[in-house]
Amino acid sequence: MQKADFKRQVAEDIGAFTHDPLGHAMYAYPWGKAGTELADKEGPREWQRWVMGEIRDHLSNPETRFDPLRIGIASGHGIGKSALISMLAKWGMDTCVDTRIVVTANTEGQLLTKTGPEIAKWFRLAINNDWFKVNATSIASTMVGHDKGWRLDLATWSEHNTEAFAGLHNEGKRIILIFDEASGIPPAVWEVALGALTDANTEIIWLAFGNPTQNTGDFRECFGKNRKLWKTKQIDSRTVEGTNKKYLQEIVDTYGENSDIAKVRVRGMFPSASSMQFIGSELVQEAQRRPIPVMLGTEPLIYGLDCARFGDDTSVLAKRCGRDARTRPWKRWHHMDSMTIAADVALQAQSEHPDAIMVDAGNIGAAIIDRLRQLLPDIPVFEVWFGSTKVRQAMFNGSPTNVYNKRTEIWTNLRDWLRTGCIPDDQVLEDDLTGPLYSFGGDDVSIMLERKKDMKKRGLSSPDDGDAIACTFAEPVAPRNVPGYLNPANYGRGGSDGRYDELD
């Protein structure tokens, strides 16, 4: 076959893979061909085929074709993430004229020394390696007049410079956005990237791959509160063809199956806690799964109320009776005035008869406290001043520890209680409890919970649900009185003649 005829045939063949990345990969690369880098490979790995199949099914369906497709892969080391990124980038540009692709990574070094060179390698390996010109930070079409719009760019970022993502539009054609080592990409970049999902009648694919190194942030949320938007898979490197299973098992044997090192580097699981995360995910998830405990009946019912007025924050009423913070439904208010919130809390208190109500005294809390004391004269209403720095201690990791302020104290008490307590299986609550970090206070001898305004700088919401249940630990509350036969203090002091009540 003459060279011109061969090129024409290749172009016709590749045109058949418009919505079939796996078919394209099997056609374009020299799998099993002696003397090539793929001489000992038969094709993409099983998990790579899964991703390619998801893309094929999404684009082939007229009902979903122009909806953004988001795929998140969290995995251990060595599974071939960069290879898949490269194959998908090549397929995307080969099969749709004027495709725009932007690739970024957690660091400039990762992008320019690892991800970028791997993409360039696969472009050169392909049967049609003359279609695009490979540069240091971009790959562009060699077709006259298309080099500006038919291209792939390696985009470095800073949290104050996200223009490469803000301008990613390509209406009526195809956009592919790729995040490599996505755990380390900051919220500002994720937020701006959302703008690329707005073009109508456009094939839009967003891929986020990486080791799950951070237990908070947008990549974690792909598998958590945003999981309905993403097709996700967590991959244990030991299950993937071609990985060094002996070495991977050595990591697991050395550090333990449930160690954070094994979870992140081998099992594709998010760590139990980031290095300065105050409450780890496992602790919260165990409290969400734990059955409601059998209790004596002496446990006081305590309301905790976190107050917010307008803005993005929410006022939240949490209810805790001993180790049970799940049975009684919580309540949230958004954009609600203090008098309405106080009236709602009073109505619930008249029905459930709590033994104490602990209220965040900041913001609109003072007005709510005054009104609750008017409406509920027989129920103690406590003021909780989060910023109070009176010297105090709480149990942290099993030891009495100095805490910087009242808010840190009540969260530390909450953290200790979660080891045996049960809470609602609610994603907002989980995100709130696992979101805050901690540091050392200004006195350098006490721990301090991350401030709300600092959490917002990291792109996280105010932990209103977390503050509400933490408020229930602000002050000690005496046990409820119970009939004598239920009071453990009377064990061995009575008989079977019903005289226990006399001892109470």
Coordinates of C-alpha atoms in Angstrom, one line a residue:
M1 CA 0.0 0.0 0.0
Q2 CA 1.4 3.4 -0.9
K3 CA 2.1 5.9 1.9
A4 CA -0.8 8.2 0.9
D5 CA -3.3 5.3 0.8
F6 CA -2.0 4.0 4.1
K7 CA -2.5 7.4 5.8
R8 CA -6.0 7.7 4.3
Q9 CA -6.9 4.2 5.6
V10 CA -5.6 5.0 9.1
A11 CA -7.7 8.2 9.1
E12 CA -10.8 6.3 8.1
D13 CA -10.2 3.5 10.6
I14 CA -9.6 6.0 13.5
G15 CA -12.8 7.8 12.6
A16 CA -14.7 4.7 13.6
F17 CA -13.5 5.0 17.2
T18 CA -15.2 8.4 17.9
H19 CA -16.9 7.1 21.0
D20 CA -14.7 4.0 21.6
P21 CA -11.4 4.7 23.4
L22 CA -10.7 1.0 23.9
G23 CA -11.1 0.2 20.2
H24 CA -8.8 3.2 19.4
A25 CA -6.2 2.0 21.9
M26 CA -6.1 -1.5 20.4
Y27 CA -5.8 -0.1 16.9
A28 CA -3.4 2.7 17.4
Y29 CA -0.6 1.1 19.5
P30 CA 1.8 -1.8 18.6
W31 CA 0.6 -4.2 21.3
G32 CA 2.8 -7.3 21.4
K33 CA 5.0 -6.1 18.5
A34 CA 8.7 -7.1 18.9
G35 CA 11.1 -4.3 19.3
T36 CA 8.6 -1.9 20.7
E37 CA 7.9 -0.7 24.3
L38 CA 4.7 -2.7 24.2
A39 CA 6.2 -6.0 23.0
D40 CA 5.2 -7.8 26.2
K41 CA 1.7 -6.2 26.5
E42 CA -1.5 -7.4 25.1
G43 CA -3.6 -4.3 25.6
P44 CA -4.9 -1.9 28.3
R45 CA -5.2 -3.3 31.8
E46 CA -8.6 -4.4 33.2
W47 CA -9.3 -1.3 35.2
Q48 CA -8.2 0.9 32.3
R49 CA -10.7 -1.0 30.1
W50 CA -13.4 -0.2 32.7
V51 CA -12.8 3.5 32.4
M52 CA -12.7 3.3 28.6
G53 CA -16.0 1.4 28.7
E54 CA -17.6 4.1 30.9
I55 CA -16.6 6.7 28.4
R56 CA -17.9 4.6 25.5
D57 CA -21.3 4.0 27.1
H58 CA -21.7 7.6 28.1
L59 CA -20.9 9.1 24.7
S60 CA -22.8 6.4 22.7
N61 CA -26.0 7.2 24.6
P62 CA -27.9 10.2 23.0
E63 CA -29.5 10.8 26.4
T64 CA -26.1 11.3 28.2
R65 CA -23.7 12.3 25.5
F66 CA -23.7 16.0 26.2
D67 CA -23.9 15.7 30.0
P68 CA -20.5 16.1 31.7
L69 CA -18.9 12.7 32.5
R70 CA -16.8 12.8 35.7
I71 CA -14.6 9.8 36.6
G72 CA -12.5 9.5 39.7
I73 CA -9.9 6.8 40.4
A74 CA -8.2 6.5 43.8
S75 CA -5.5 3.9 43.8
G76 CA -2.2 2.6 45.2
H77 CA 1.0 2.9 43.3
G78 CA 2.0 1.4 39.9
I79 CA -1.4 0.7 38.3
G80 CA -0.8 2.7 35.1
K81 CA -2.7 5.9 35.7
S82 CA -0.4 8.0 33.5
A83 CA -0.6 5.5 30.7
L84 CA -4.4 5.6 30.8
I85 CA -4.3 9.4 30.9
S86 CA -2.1 9.3 27.8
M87 CA -4.2 6.9 25.9
L88 CA -7.3 8.8 26.6
A89 CA -5.7 12.1 25.6
K90 CA -4.6 10.6 22.3
W91 CA -8.0 9.1 21.6
G92 CA -9.7 12.4 22.5
M93 CA -7.7 14.4 20.0
D94 CA -7.6 11.8 17.3
T95 CA -11.4 11.3 17.1
C96 CA -12.8 14.8 17.3
V97 CA -11.7 17.8 15.4
D98 CA -10.6 20.8 17.5
T99 CA -10.7 18.9 20.8
R100 CA -9.4 20.9 23.7
I101 CA -7.6 19.1 26.5
V102 CA -6.1 20.6 29.7
V103 CA -4.0 18.4 32.0
T104 CA -2.7 19.5 35.4
A105 CA -1.3 17.8 38.4
N106 CA -0.6 18.3 42.1
T107 CA 2.8 20.0 41.4
E108 CA 4.6 21.5 38.5
G109 CA 7.3 18.9 38.9
Q110 CA 4.8 16.0 38.6
L111 CA 3.2 17.6 35.6
L112 CA 6.3 18.5 33.6
T113 CA 8.7 15.6 34.5
K114 CA 6.2 12.7 34.8
T115 CA 2.7 13.2 33.4
G116 CA 3.8 15.3 30.4
P117 CA 6.6 13.0 29.2
E118 CA 4.3 9.9 29.6
I119 CA 1.7 11.6 27.4
A120 CA 4.4 12.5 24.8
K121 CA 5.6 8.9 24.8
W122 CA 2.2 7.5 23.9
F123 CA 1.6 10.1 21.2
R124 CA 4.9 9.0 19.6
L125 CA 4.0 5.3 19.9
A126 CA 0.8 5.7 18.0
I127 CA 0.3 4.6 14.4
N128 CA -0.6 8.2 13.5
N129 CA 2.2 10.0 15.4
D130 CA 2.5 12.6 12.7
W131 CA -1.0 14.1 13.4
F132 CA 0.2 16.3 16.2
K133 CA 3.4 18.2 17.2
V134 CA 4.6 17.4 20.7
N135 CA 6.1 20.4 22.5
A136 CA 7.4 20.8 26.1
T137 CA 4.1 22.0 27.5
S138 CA 1.6 21.4 24.7
I139 CA 0.6 19.1 21.9
A140 CA -1.0 20.8 18.9
S141 CA -2.5 19.7 15.6
T142 CA -0.2 19.8 12.5
M143 CA -3.2 20.7 10.4
V144 CA -3.0 24.2 9.0
G145 CA -5.1 26.7 10.9
H146 CA -6.0 24.3 13.7
D147 CA -3.0 24.5 16.0
K148 CA -4.7 27.0 18.4
G149 CA -7.9 25.2 18.9
W150 CA -7.0 21.5 18.4
R151 CA -4.6 21.0 21.2
L152 CA -3.5 19.7 24.6
D153 CA -2.0 21.9 27.2
L154 CA -0.1 21.1 30.4
A155 CA -1.4 23.7 32.8
T156 CA 0.6 24.7 35.9
W157 CA -1.4 26.5 38.5
S158 CA -1.3 28.5 41.6
E159 CA -4.2 29.2 43.9
H160 CA -4.1 32.8 42.7
N161 CA -3.7 32.0 39.0
T162 CA -6.3 29.8 37.5
E163 CA -6.8 31.4 34.1
A164 CA -6.0 28.2 32.2
F165 CA -9.1 26.6 33.6
A166 CA -11.4 29.6 33.6
G167 CA -11.0 29.9 29.8
L168 CA -11.6 26.2 28.9
H169 CA -14.6 26.4 26.6
N170 CA -15.2 24.5 23.3
E171 CA -18.9 24.6 22.6
G172 CA -20.2 22.0 20.1
K173 CA -17.0 20.0 20.2
R174 CA -15.1 18.1 22.9
I175 CA -13.4 19.1 26.2
I176 CA -11.3 16.8 28.3
L177 CA -10.0 18.0 31.7
I178 CA -7.5 15.7 33.4
F179 CA -6.3 16.0 37.1
D180 CA -3.3 13.8 37.9
E181 CA -2.5 13.2 41.6
A182 CA -5.8 15.0 42.2
S183 CA -5.6 14.9 46.0
G184 CA -3.0 17.7 46.0
I185 CA -4.8 20.1 43.7
P186 CA -6.3 23.0 45.7
P187 CA -10.0 23.9 46.0
A188 CA -9.5 27.1 43.9
V189 CA -8.5 25.1 40.9
W190 CA -11.4 22.6 41.3
E191 CA -13.8 25.5 41.6
V192 CA -12.7 27.3 38.5
A193 CA -12.6 24.0 36.6
L194 CA -16.4 23.8 37.1
G195 CA -16.8 26.5 34.5
A196 CA -15.6 24.1 31.8
L197 CA -18.8 22.0 32.4
T198 CA -21.2 24.6 31.2
D199 CA -21.0 24.4 27.4
A200 CA -24.1 23.1 25.6
N201 CA -24.0 20.3 23.0
T202 CA -20.4 19.5 24.0
E203 CA -18.7 16.3 24.9
I204 CA -17.2 17.0 28.3
I205 CA -15.1 14.5 30.2
W206 CA -13.4 15.3 33.5
L207 CA -10.9 12.7 34.9
A208 CA -9.5 12.9 38.4
F209 CA -6.8 10.2 39.2
G210 CA -4.3 9.8 42.0
N211 CA -3.2 8.3 45.3
P212 CA -5.8 9.2 48.0
T213 CA -3.2 11.1 50.1
Q214 CA -5.6 13.6 51.7
N215 CA -8.6 12.8 53.8
T216 CA -10.3 16.1 53.0
G217 CA -10.7 18.3 49.9
D218 CA -12.4 18.0 46.6
F219 CA -10.8 14.7 45.5
R220 CA -12.0 13.1 48.7
E221 CA -15.5 14.6 48.1
C222 CA -15.7 12.8 44.7
F223 CA -16.0 9.6 46.8
G224 CA -18.1 11.2 49.5
K225 CA -20.7 13.9 49.4
N226 CA -20.3 14.4 45.6
R227 CA -20.3 10.7 44.8
K228 CA -23.6 11.0 42.9
L229 CA -21.9 13.2 40.4
W230 CA -18.8 11.0 39.8
K231 CA -18.3 7.5 38.6
T232 CA -15.6 6.3 41.0
K233 CA -13.4 3.3 41.7
Q234 CA -10.9 2.6 44.4
I235 CA -8.2 0.2 43.3
D236 CA -5.9 -2.0 45.3
S237 CA -2.6 -2.1 43.4
R238 CA -2.2 -5.8 44.3
T239 CA -5.2 -6.6 42.1
V240 CA -3.8 -5.0 39.0
E241 CA -1.9 -6.8 36.2
G242 CA 1.7 -6.0 36.0
T243 CA 2.3 -4.5 39.4
N244 CA 5.1 -5.5 41.7
K245 CA 2.9 -7.5 44.1
K246 CA 5.8 -8.8 46.3
Y247 CA 6.9 -5.2 47.0
L248 CA 3.4 -4.0 47.6
Q249 CA 2.7 -6.8 50.0
E250 CA 5.9 -6.0 51.9
I251 CA 4.5 -2.5 52.5
V252 CA 1.3 -4.0 53.9
D253 CA 3.2 -6.6 56.0
T254 CA 5.6 -3.9 57.4
Y255 CA 3.0 -1.2 58.3
G256 CA -0.2 -3.2 58.7
E257 CA -3.2 -3.7 56.5
N258 CA -5.1 -0.9 58.1
S259 CA -2.2 1.5 58.4
D260 CA -2.6 4.8 56.5
I261 CA 0.6 4.0 54.5
A262 CA -0.9 0.7 53.3
K263 CA -4.3 2.3 52.6
V264 CA -2.9 5.2 50.5
R265 CA 0.1 3.6 48.8
V266 CA -1.4 0.1 48.2
R267 CA -5.1 -0.2 48.8
G268 CA -6.3 3.0 47.2
M269 CA -8.1 4.0 50.3
F270 CA -8.2 7.4 51.9
P271 CA -6.2 7.7 55.2
S272 CA -8.0 7.6 58.5
A273 CA -6.7 11.1 59.2
S274 CA -4.5 13.6 57.6
S275 CA -1.5 14.6 59.6
M276 CA -3.3 17.4 61.4
Q277 CA -6.9 16.3 61.0
F278 CA -8.7 16.7 64.3
I279 CA -11.2 13.8 63.8
G280 CA -10.5 11.0 61.4
S281 CA -13.0 9.5 59.0
E282 CA -12.9 6.0 60.5
L283 CA -13.9 7.3 63.9
V284 CA -16.9 9.1 62.4
Q285 CA -18.0 6.3 60.1
E286 CA -17.8 3.8 62.9
A287 CA -20.1 6.1 65.0
Q288 CA -22.5 6.3 62.0
R289 CA -22.6 2.5 61.7
R290 CA -22.7 1.6 65.4
P291 CA -26.0 0.3 66.7
I292 CA -27.9 2.5 69.1
P293 CA -26.6 1.2 72.6
V294 CA -28.9 -0.1 75.3
M295 CA -28.9 2.5 78.1
L296 CA -30.0 2.7 81.7
G297 CA -32.5 5.5 81.3
T298 CA -30.5 7.9 83.5
E299 CA -28.8 9.6 80.6
P300 CA -29.8 13.2 80.3
L301 CA -31.1 14.5 77.0
I302 CA -29.1 17.5 75.9
Y303 CA -29.8 20.0 73.1
G304 CA -26.9 21.7 71.3
L305 CA -27.7 24.7 69.2
D306 CA -25.2 26.3 66.7
C307 CA -26.4 29.7 65.6
A308 CA -25.9 31.5 62.3
R309 CA -27.8 34.3 60.6
F310 CA -27.9 34.7 56.9
G311 CA -24.8 34.1 54.7
D312 CA -24.0 30.5 53.7
D313 CA -24.0 29.1 57.3
T314 CA -26.8 27.2 58.9
S315 CA -28.3 27.1 62.4
V316 CA -28.4 23.5 63.6
L317 CA -30.1 21.8 66.6
A318 CA -28.4 18.6 67.6
K319 CA -29.8 16.2 70.2
R320 CA -27.8 13.8 72.3
C321 CA -29.0 11.4 75.0
G322 CA -25.9 9.7 76.5
R323 CA -24.3 7.8 73.7
D324 CA -27.2 8.2 71.4
A325 CA -27.2 11.3 69.1
R326 CA -29.2 9.5 66.3
T327 CA -32.7 8.6 67.6
R328 CA -34.1 12.1 67.9
P329 CA -34.1 14.0 64.6
W330 CA -31.9 17.1 64.3
K331 CA -33.2 20.3 62.8
R332 CA -31.6 22.9 60.5
W333 CA -32.5 26.5 59.7
H334 CA -31.2 28.5 56.8
H335 CA -31.6 32.3 56.6
M336 CA -33.8 32.3 59.7
D337 CA -34.2 35.0 62.4
S338 CA -33.5 34.4 66.1
M339 CA -37.1 34.6 67.3
T340 CA -38.2 31.9 64.9
I341 CA -35.4 29.6 65.8
A342 CA -36.0 30.1 69.5
A343 CA -39.7 29.4 69.1
D344 CA -39.0 26.2 67.1
V345 CA -36.5 25.0 69.7
A346 CA -39.0 25.7 72.5
L347 CA -41.7 23.7 70.8
Q348 CA -39.4 20.7 70.5
A349 CA -38.3 21.1 74.1
Q350 CA -41.9 21.1 75.3
S351 CA -42.4 17.8 73.5
E352 CA -39.1 16.0 74.4
H353 CA -38.2 17.7 77.8
P354 CA -34.5 18.0 77.5
D355 CA -32.4 18.3 80.7
A356 CA -30.3 21.2 79.3
I357 CA -29.9 23.3 76.2
M358 CA -26.4 24.5 75.3
V359 CA -26.4 27.5 72.8
D360 CA -23.6 29.0 70.9
A361 CA -23.7 32.5 72.3
G362 CA -22.0 34.3 69.4
N363 CA -23.8 35.8 66.4
I364 CA -27.5 35.7 67.1
G365 CA -27.1 33.3 69.9
A366 CA -27.5 35.8 72.7
A367 CA -31.0 36.8 71.6
I368 CA -32.0 33.1 71.2
I369 CA -30.7 32.4 74.7
D370 CA -32.7 35.2 76.3
R371 CA -35.9 34.1 74.5
L372 CA -35.4 30.4 75.4
R373 CA -35.0 31.4 79.1
Q374 CA -38.3 33.2 78.8
L375 CA -40.2 30.4 77.1
L376 CA -38.6 27.5 79.1
P377 CA -38.1 28.7 82.6
D378 CA -37.8 25.1 84.0
I379 CA -35.0 24.0 81.6
P380 CA -31.4 25.2 82.1
V381 CA -30.1 27.2 79.1
F382 CA -26.3 27.5 79.0
E383 CA -24.3 30.0 77.0
V384 CA -21.4 28.6 75.1
W385 CA -18.7 31.1 74.2
F386 CA -16.5 29.5 71.6
G387 CA -13.7 32.0 71.9
S388 CA -13.3 31.9 75.6
T389 CA -9.6 31.2 76.4
K390 CA -9.9 30.4 80.1
V391 CA -7.2 27.7 80.8
R392 CA -8.7 24.2 80.6
Q393 CA -7.9 20.6 79.7
A394 CA -9.6 17.8 77.8
M395 CA -8.8 14.2 76.9
F396 CA -6.9 14.0 73.6
N397 CA -5.5 10.7 72.4
G398 CA -6.0 9.2 75.9
S399 CA -4.1 12.0 77.8
P400 CA -5.2 15.2 79.5
T401 CA -4.2 17.9 77.1
N402 CA -4.3 21.7 77.3
V403 CA -6.8 23.2 74.9
Y404 CA -6.7 26.8 73.7
N405 CA -10.3 27.8 73.9
K406 CA -13.9 26.6 74.7
R407 CA -14.6 25.5 71.1
T408 CA -11.5 23.3 71.1
E409 CA -12.5 21.9 74.5
I410 CA -16.0 20.8 73.4
W411 CA -14.7 19.4 70.1
T412 CA -12.1 17.4 72.0
N413 CA -14.8 16.0 74.3
L414 CA -16.9 15.2 71.2
R415 CA -13.9 13.4 69.7
D416 CA -13.5 11.2 72.7
W417 CA -17.2 10.5 72.9
L418 CA -17.3 9.3 69.2
R419 CA -15.3 6.2 70.2
T420 CA -18.5 4.8 71.8
G421 CA -21.3 7.1 70.6
C422 CA -23.7 6.8 67.6
I423 CA -24.6 9.6 65.3
P424 CA -26.8 10.1 62.2
D425 CA -25.5 8.6 58.9
D426 CA -25.5 12.0 57.3
Q427 CA -22.9 13.2 54.7
V428 CA -23.0 16.8 55.8
L429 CA -22.3 15.8 59.4
E430 CA -19.5 13.5 58.4
D431 CA -17.9 16.3 56.3
D432 CA -18.3 18.7 59.2
L433 CA -16.7 16.4 61.7
T434 CA -13.7 15.4 59.5
G435 CA -13.1 18.9 58.0
P436 CA -11.3 20.9 60.7
L437 CA -7.6 20.6 61.3
Y438 CA -5.8 21.5 64.5
S439 CA -2.7 23.3 65.4
F440 CA -1.0 24.7 68.5
G441 CA -2.4 27.8 70.1
G442 CA -0.6 31.1 70.5
D443 CA 0.7 29.9 73.9
D444 CA 2.5 27.0 72.2
V445 CA 1.4 24.6 74.9
S446 CA -2.2 23.9 73.9
I447 CA -4.0 22.6 70.9
M448 CA -6.4 24.7 68.9
L449 CA -9.1 23.7 66.5
E450 CA -9.0 25.4 63.1
R451 CA -11.1 28.5 62.9
K452 CA -14.1 28.6 60.6
K453 CA -12.7 31.4 58.5
D454 CA -9.6 29.4 57.9
M455 CA -11.6 26.4 56.8
K456 CA -13.5 28.6 54.3
K457 CA -10.1 29.7 52.9
R458 CA -9.5 26.1 52.2
G459 CA -12.8 25.9 50.4
L460 CA -14.7 24.1 53.2
S461 CA -18.0 25.0 54.6
S462 CA -18.5 26.1 58.2
P463 CA -18.9 22.9 60.3
D464 CA -22.3 23.9 61.7
D465 CA -23.5 20.4 62.4
G466 CA -20.2 19.6 64.1
D467 CA -20.4 22.7 66.3
A468 CA -24.0 21.8 67.2
I469 CA -23.3 18.4 68.6
A470 CA -20.0 19.7 70.2
C471 CA -22.2 22.2 72.1
T472 CA -23.8 19.3 74.0
F473 CA -20.4 18.7 75.7
A474 CA -20.1 22.3 77.0
E475 CA -21.2 21.7 80.6
P476 CA -21.8 18.6 82.8
V477 CA -25.4 17.7 83.2
A478 CA -26.6 15.5 86.1
P479 CA -28.2 12.1 85.3
R480 CA -31.9 11.8 85.3
N481 CA -33.8 10.3 88.3
V482 CA -35.1 6.8 87.6
P483 CA -37.1 4.3 89.6
G484 CA -35.0 2.7 92.3
Y485 CA -35.0 -0.7 90.7
L486 CA -33.3 0.8 87.6
N487 CA -30.7 2.8 89.6
P488 CA -27.3 1.0 89.6
A489 CA -26.5 2.6 92.9
N490 CA -29.1 0.4 94.5
Y491 CA -27.7 -2.9 93.3
G492 CA -27.6 -5.4 96.2
R493 CA -29.5 -3.1 98.5
G494 CA -33.1 -4.3 97.9
G495 CA -35.0 -7.5 97.4
S496 CA -37.9 -8.8 95.4
D497 CA -40.5 -7.1 97.5
G498 CA -40.6 -3.9 95.5
R499 CA -38.9 -1.7 98.2
Y500 CA -36.4 -0.3 95.7
D501 CA -38.4 3.0 95.3
E502 CA -37.9 3.7 99.0
L503 CA -34.1 3.8 98.4
D504 CA -34.2 6.2 95.5

